[in-house]
JSON list of C-alpha atoms in Angstrom, two decimals:
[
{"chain": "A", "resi": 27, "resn": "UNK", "atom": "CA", "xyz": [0.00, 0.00, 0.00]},
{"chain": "A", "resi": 28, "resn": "UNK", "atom": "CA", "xyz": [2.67, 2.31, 0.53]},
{"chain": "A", "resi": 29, "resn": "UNK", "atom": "CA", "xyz": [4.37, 1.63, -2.78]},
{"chain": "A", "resi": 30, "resn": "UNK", "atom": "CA", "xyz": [0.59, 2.70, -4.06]},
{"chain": "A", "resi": 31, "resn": "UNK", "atom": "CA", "xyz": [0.27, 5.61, -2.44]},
{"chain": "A", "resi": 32, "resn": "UNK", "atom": "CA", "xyz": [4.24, 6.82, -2.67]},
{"chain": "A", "resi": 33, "resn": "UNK", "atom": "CA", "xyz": [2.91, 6.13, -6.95]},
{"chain": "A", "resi": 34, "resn": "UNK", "atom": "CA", "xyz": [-0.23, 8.48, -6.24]},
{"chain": "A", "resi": 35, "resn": "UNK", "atom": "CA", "xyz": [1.78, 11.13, -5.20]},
{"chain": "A", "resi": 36, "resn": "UNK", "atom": "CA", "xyz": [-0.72, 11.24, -1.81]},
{"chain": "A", "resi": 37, "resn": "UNK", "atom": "CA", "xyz": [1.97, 10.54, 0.72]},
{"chain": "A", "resi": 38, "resn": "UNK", "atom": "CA", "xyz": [1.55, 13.09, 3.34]},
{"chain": "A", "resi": 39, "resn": "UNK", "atom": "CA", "xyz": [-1.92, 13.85, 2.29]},
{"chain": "A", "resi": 40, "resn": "UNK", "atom": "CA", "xyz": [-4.96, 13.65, 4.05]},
{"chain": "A", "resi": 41, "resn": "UNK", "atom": "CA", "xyz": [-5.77, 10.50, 1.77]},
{"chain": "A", "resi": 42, "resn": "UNK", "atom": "CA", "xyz": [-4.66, 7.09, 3.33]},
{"chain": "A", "resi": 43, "resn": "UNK", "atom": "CA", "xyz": [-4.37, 3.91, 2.24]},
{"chain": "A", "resi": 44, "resn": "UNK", "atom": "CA", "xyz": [-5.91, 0.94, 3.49]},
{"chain": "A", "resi": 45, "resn": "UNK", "atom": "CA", "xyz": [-5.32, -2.80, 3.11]},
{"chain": "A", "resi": 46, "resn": "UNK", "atom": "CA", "xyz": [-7.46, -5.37, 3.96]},
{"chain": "A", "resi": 47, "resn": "UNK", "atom": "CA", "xyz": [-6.02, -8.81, 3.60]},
{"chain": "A", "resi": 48, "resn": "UNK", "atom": "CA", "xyz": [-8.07, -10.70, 5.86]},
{"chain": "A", "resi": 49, "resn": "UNK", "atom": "CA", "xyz": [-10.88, -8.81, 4.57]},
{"chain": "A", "resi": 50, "resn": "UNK", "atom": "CA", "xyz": [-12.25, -7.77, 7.71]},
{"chain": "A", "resi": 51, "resn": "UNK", "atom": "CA", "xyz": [-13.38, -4.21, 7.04]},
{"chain": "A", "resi": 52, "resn": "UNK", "atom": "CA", "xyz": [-15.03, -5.63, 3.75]},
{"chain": "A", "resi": 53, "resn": "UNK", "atom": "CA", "xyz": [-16.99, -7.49, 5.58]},
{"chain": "A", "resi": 54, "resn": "UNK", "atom": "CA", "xyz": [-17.67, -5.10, 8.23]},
{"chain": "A", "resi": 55, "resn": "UNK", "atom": "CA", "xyz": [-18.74, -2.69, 5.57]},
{"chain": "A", "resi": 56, "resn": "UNK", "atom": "CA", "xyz": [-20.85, -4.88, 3.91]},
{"chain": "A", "resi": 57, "resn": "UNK", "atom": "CA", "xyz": [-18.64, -4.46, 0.58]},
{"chain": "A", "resi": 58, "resn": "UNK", "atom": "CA", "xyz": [-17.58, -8.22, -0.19]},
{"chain": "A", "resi": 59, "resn": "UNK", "atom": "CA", "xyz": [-18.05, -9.28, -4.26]},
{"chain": "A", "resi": 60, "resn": "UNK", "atom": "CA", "xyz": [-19.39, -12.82, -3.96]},
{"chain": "A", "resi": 61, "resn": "UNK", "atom": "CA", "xyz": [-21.15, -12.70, -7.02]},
{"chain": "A", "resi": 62, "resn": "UNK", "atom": "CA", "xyz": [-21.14, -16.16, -8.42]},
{"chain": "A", "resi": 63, "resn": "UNK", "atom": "CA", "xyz": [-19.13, -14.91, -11.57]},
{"chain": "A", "resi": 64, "resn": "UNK", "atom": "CA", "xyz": [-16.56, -13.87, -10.03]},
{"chain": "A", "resi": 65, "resn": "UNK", "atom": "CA", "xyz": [-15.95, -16.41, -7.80]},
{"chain": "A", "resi": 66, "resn": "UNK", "atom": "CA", "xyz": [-15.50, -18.84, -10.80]},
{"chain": "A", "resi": 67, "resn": "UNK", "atom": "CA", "xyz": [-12.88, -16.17, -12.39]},
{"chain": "A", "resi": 68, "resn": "UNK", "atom": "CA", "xyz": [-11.18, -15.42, -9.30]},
{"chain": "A", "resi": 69, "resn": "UNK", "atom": "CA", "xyz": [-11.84, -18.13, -6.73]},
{"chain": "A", "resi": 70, "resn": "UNK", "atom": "CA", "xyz": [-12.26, -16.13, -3.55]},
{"chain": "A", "resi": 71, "resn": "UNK", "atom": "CA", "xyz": [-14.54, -13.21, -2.82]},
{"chain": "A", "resi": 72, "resn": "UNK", "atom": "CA", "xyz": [-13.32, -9.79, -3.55]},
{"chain": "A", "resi": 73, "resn": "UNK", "atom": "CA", "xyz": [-14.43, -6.00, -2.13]},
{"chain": "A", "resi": 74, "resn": "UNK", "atom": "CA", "xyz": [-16.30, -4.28, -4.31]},
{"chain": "A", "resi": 75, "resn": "UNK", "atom": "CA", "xyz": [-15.41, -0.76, -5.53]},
{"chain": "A", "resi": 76, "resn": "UNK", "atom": "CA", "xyz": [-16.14, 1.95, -3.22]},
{"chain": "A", "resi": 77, "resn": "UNK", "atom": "CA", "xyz": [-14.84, 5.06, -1.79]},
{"chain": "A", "resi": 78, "resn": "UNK", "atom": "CA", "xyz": [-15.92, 6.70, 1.65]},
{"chain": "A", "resi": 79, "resn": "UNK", "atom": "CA", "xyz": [-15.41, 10.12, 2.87]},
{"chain": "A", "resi": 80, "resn": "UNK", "atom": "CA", "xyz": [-14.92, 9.82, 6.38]},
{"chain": "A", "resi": 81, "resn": "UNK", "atom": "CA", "xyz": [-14.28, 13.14, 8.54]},
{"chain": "A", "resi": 82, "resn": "UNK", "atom": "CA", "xyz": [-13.32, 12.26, 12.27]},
{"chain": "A", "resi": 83, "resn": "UNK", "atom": "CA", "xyz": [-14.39, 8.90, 11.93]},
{"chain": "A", "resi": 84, "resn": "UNK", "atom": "CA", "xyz": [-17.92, 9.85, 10.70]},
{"chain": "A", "resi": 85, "resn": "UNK", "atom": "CA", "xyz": [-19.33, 8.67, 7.49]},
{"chain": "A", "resi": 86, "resn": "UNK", "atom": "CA", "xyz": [-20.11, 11.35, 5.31]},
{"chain": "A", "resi": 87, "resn": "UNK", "atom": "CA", "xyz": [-20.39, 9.67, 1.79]},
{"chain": "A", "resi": 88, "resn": "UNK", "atom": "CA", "xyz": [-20.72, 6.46, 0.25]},
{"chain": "A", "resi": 89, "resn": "UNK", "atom": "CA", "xyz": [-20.29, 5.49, -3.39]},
{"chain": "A", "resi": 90, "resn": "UNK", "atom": "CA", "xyz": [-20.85, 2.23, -4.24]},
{"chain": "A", "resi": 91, "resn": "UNK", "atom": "CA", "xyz": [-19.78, 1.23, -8.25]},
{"chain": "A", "resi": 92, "resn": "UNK", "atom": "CA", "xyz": [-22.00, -1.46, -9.74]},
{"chain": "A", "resi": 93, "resn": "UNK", "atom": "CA", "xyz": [-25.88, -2.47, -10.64]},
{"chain": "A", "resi": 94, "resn": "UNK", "atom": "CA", "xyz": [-25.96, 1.08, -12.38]},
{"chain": "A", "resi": 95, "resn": "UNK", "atom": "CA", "xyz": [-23.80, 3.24, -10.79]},
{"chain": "A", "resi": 96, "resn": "UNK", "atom": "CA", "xyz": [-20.43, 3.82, -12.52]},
{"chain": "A", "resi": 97, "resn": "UNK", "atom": "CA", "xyz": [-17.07, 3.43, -11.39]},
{"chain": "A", "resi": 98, "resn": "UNK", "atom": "CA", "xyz": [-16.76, 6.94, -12.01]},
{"chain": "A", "resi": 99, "resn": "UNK", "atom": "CA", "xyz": [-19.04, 7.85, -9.05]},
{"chain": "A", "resi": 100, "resn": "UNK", "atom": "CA", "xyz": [-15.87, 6.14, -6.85]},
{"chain": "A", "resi": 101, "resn": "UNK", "atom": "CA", "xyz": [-13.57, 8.55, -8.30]},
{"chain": "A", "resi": 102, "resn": "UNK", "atom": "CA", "xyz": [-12.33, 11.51, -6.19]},
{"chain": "A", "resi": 103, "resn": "UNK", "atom": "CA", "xyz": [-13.84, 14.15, -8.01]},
{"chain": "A", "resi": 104, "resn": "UNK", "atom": "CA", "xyz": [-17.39, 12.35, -7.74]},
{"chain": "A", "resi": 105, "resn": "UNK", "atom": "CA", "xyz": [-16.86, 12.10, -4.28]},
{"chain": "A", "resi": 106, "resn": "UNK", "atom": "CA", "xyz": [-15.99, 15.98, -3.13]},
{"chain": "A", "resi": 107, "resn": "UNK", "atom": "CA", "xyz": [-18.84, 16.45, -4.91]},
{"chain": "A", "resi": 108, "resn": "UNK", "atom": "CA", "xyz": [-20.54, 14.69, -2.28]},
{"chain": "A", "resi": 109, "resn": "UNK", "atom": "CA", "xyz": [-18.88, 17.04, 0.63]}
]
């Protein structure tokens, strides 16, 4: 993740990086990509694509890509939209 975000150019940003190997927060959030298509293509369940705005640990947007909504509603700009 750090490699990622060094890449992004966000180090020292208010943006961080987050993994989630055991995929406990995917659960947690209710995010996990089960669907029975990709399980056959990628054997294990996956998170789905999302992006939260949280502001001192408060929720203040969701975006959710898939069954309609674009990935571009994930993207940043979509999202400070949102704030």
């Amino acid at each position: 993740m750090k490699a990622w975000a060094e890449d992004q150019g966000v180090e020292g940003s208010m943006i961080t990086f987050l993994a989630d190997t055991r995929s406990e927060l995917t659960e947690a959030l209710g995010m996990v990509l089960d669907a029975e298509a990709v399980m056959e293509k990628l054997g294990n369940p996956r998170c789905k694509r999302f992006a939260l705005v949280v502001d001192d640990l408060v929720v203040k947007a969701v975006s959710v890509a898939g069954d309609g909504v674009p990935d571009e509603a994930t993207f940043v700009e979509a999202m400070l939209e949102k704030c």
